[in-house]
mmCIF file of C-alpha atoms in Angstrom:
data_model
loop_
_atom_site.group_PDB
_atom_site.id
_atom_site.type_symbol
_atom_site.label_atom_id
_atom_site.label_comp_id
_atom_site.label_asym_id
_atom_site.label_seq_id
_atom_site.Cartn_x
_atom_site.Cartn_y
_atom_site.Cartn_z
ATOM 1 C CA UNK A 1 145.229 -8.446 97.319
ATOM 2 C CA UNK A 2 146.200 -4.723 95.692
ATOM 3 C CA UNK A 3 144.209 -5.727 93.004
ATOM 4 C CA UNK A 4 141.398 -6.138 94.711
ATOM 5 C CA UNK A 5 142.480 -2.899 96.658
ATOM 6 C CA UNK A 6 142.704 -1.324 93.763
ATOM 7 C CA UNK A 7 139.269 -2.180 92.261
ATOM 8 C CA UNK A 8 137.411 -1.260 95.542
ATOM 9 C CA UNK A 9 138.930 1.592 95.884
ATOM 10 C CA UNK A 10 137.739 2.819 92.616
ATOM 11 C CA UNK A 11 134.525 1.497 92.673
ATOM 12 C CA UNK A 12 134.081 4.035 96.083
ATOM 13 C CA UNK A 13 135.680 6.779 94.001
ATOM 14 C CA UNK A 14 132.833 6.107 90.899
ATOM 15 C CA UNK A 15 130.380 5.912 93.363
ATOM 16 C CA UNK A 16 131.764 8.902 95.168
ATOM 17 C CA UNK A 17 131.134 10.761 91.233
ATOM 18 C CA UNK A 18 127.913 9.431 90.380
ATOM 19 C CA UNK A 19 126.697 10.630 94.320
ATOM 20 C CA UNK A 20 128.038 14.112 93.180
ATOM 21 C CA UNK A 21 126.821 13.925 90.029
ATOM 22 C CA UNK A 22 123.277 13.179 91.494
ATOM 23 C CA UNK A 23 123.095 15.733 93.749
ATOM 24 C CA UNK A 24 124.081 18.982 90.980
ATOM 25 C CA UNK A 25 124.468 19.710 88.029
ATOM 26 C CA UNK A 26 127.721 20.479 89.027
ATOM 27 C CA UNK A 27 131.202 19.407 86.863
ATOM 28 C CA UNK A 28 131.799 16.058 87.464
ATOM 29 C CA UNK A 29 135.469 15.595 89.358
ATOM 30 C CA UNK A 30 139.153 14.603 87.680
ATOM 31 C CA UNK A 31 140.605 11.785 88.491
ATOM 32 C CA UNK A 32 144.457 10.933 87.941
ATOM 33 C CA UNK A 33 147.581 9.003 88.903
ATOM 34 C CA UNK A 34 150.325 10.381 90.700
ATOM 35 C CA UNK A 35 154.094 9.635 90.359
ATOM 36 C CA UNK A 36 153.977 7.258 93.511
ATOM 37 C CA UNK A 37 151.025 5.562 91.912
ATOM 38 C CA UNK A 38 148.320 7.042 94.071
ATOM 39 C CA UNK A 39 144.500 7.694 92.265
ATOM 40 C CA UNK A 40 143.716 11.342 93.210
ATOM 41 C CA UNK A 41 140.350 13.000 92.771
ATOM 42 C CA UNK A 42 140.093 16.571 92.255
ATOM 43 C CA UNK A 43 136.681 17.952 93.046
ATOM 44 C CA UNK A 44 134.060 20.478 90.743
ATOM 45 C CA UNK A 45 135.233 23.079 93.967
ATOM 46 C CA UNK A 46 139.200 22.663 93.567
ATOM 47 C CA UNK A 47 139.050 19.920 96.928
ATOM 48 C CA UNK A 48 141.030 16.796 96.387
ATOM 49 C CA UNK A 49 141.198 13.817 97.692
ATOM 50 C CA UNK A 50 143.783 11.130 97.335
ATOM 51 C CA UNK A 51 142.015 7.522 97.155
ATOM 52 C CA UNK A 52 145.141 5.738 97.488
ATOM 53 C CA UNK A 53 147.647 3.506 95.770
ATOM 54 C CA UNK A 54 146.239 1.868 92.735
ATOM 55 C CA UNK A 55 149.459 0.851 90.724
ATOM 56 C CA UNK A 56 151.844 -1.468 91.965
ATOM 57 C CA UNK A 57 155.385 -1.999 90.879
ATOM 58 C CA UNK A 58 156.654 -3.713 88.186
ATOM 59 C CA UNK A 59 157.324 -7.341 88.366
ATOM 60 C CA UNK A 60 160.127 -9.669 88.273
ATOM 61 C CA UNK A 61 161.883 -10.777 85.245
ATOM 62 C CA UNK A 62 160.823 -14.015 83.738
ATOM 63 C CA UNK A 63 163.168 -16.921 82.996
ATOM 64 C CA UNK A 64 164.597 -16.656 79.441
ATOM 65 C CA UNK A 65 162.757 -19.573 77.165
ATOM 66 C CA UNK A 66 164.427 -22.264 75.616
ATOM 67 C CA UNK A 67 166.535 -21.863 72.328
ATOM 68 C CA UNK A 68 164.288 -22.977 69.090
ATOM 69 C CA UNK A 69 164.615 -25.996 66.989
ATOM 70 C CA UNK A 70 167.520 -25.285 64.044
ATOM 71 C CA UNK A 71 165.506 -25.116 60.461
ATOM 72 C CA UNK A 72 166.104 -27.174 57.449
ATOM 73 C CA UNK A 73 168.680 -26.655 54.868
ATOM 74 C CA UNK A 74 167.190 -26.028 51.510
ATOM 75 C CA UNK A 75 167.949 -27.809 48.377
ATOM 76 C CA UNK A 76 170.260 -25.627 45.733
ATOM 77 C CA UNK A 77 168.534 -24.187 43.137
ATOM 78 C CA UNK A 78 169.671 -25.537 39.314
ATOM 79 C CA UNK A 79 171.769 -23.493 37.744
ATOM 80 C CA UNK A 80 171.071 -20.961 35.022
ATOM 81 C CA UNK A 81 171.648 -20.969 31.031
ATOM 82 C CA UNK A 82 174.487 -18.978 29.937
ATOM 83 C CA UNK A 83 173.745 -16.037 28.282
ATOM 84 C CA UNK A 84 174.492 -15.572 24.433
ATOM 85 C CA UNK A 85 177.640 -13.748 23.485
ATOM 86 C CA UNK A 86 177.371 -10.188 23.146
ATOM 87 C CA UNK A 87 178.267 -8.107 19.954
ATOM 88 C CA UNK A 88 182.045 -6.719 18.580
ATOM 89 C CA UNK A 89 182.549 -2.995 19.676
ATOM 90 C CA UNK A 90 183.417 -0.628 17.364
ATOM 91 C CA UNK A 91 187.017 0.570 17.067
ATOM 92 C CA UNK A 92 187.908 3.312 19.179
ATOM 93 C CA UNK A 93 189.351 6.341 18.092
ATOM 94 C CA UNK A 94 193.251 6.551 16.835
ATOM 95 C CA UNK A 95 195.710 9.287 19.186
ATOM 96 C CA UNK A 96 198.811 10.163 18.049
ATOM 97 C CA UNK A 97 200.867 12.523 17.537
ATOM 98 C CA UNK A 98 201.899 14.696 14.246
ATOM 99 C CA UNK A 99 204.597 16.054 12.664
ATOM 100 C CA UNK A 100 203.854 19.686 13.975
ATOM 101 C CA UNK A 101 203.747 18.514 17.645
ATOM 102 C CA UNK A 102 199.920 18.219 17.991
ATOM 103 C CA UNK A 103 197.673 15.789 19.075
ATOM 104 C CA UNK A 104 195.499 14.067 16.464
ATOM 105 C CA UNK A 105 192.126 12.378 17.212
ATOM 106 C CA UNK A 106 191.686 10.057 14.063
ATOM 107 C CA UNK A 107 193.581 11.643 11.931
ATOM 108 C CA UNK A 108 191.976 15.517 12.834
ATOM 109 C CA UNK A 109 194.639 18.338 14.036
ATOM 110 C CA UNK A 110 193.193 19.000 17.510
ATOM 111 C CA UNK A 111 195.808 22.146 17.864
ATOM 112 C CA UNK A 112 196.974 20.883 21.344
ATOM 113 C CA UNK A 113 200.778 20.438 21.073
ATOM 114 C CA UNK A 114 202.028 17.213 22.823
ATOM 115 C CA UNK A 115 205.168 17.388 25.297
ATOM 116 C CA UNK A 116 205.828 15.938 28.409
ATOM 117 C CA UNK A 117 203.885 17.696 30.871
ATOM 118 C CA UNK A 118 200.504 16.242 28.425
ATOM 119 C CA UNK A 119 198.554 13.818 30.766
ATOM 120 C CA UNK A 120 194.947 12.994 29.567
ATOM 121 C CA UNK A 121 192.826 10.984 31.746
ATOM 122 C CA UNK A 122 189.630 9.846 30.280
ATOM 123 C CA UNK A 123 186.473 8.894 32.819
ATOM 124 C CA UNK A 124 184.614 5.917 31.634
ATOM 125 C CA UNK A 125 181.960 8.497 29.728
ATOM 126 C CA UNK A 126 185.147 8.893 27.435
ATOM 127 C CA UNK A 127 185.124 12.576 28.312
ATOM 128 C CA UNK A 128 188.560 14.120 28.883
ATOM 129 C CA UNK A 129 189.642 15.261 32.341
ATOM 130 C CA UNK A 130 193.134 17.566 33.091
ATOM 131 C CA UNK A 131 192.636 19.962 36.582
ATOM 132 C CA UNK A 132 192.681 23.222 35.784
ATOM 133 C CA UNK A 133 193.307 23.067 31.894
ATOM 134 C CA UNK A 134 190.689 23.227 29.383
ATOM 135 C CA UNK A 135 191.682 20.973 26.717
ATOM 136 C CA UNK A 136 190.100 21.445 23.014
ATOM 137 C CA UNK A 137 189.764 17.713 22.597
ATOM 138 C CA UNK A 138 186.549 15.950 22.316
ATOM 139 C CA UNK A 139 186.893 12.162 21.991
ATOM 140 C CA UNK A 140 184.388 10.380 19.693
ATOM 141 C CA UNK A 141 183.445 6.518 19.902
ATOM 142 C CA UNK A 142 185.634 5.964 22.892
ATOM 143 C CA UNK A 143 184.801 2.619 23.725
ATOM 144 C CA UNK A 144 183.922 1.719 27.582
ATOM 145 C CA UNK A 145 186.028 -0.913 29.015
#
């Protein structure tokens, strides 16, 4: 029943424009919907005129459907080959310490003297890291493990 309301009372409001519209070349009106869900007209001369409640208000929640079927299980894919082995590393580089104190990097006086306070950590670039020292070693061929 608003529905059909709703529809007749627009079909008066189009007919209400196209009369207007007829009769000068006048702007043709607005038309809009208010927050209570009212269709107003506004007029070519600033007059308005509210047609009347063309939205209704929302409906009721349906009932929640039924759960779907469960799928299949899929079979297991086979397995894959094993990869071949990969090749020997090279060596890495020989530390230790001389007879003058200093580190040596395979077998090369780095001029660092070794003593207890020495920790070197290497990242797994091989670069050397100590906070706030500068150290004058450079490791070559450092292996990644």
């Amino acid at each position: 029943m608003k529905k059909l309301f709703a529809l007749l009372l627009s079909v008066v409001c189009l007919g209400m424009a196209l009369f207007a519209a007829g009769c000068a070349p006048a702007e043709q009106p607005k038309f809009s919907v208010n927050a209570e869900g009212e269709l107003i007209c506004v007029f070519a001369d600033g007059t308005t005129q509210n047609l009347g409640k063309v939205r209704g208000e929302d409906g009721k929640d349906g009932a929640d459907g039924e759960n779907g079927k469960d799928g299949l299980n899929g079979k297991d894919g086979a397995d894959g080959k094993n990869g071949k082995d990969g090749q020997d590393g090279e060596d890495g580089s020989k530390i230790t310490i001389g007879e003058n104190g200093h580190w040596y990097i395979d077998g090369e006086d780095t001029f660092y003297i070794a003593d207890e306070r020495d920790v070197i950590e290497v990242d797994m670039s091989g670069e050397a890291y100590v906070e706030n020292q500068p150290l004058p070693i450079q490791f070559r061929n450092v292996p990644q493990t």
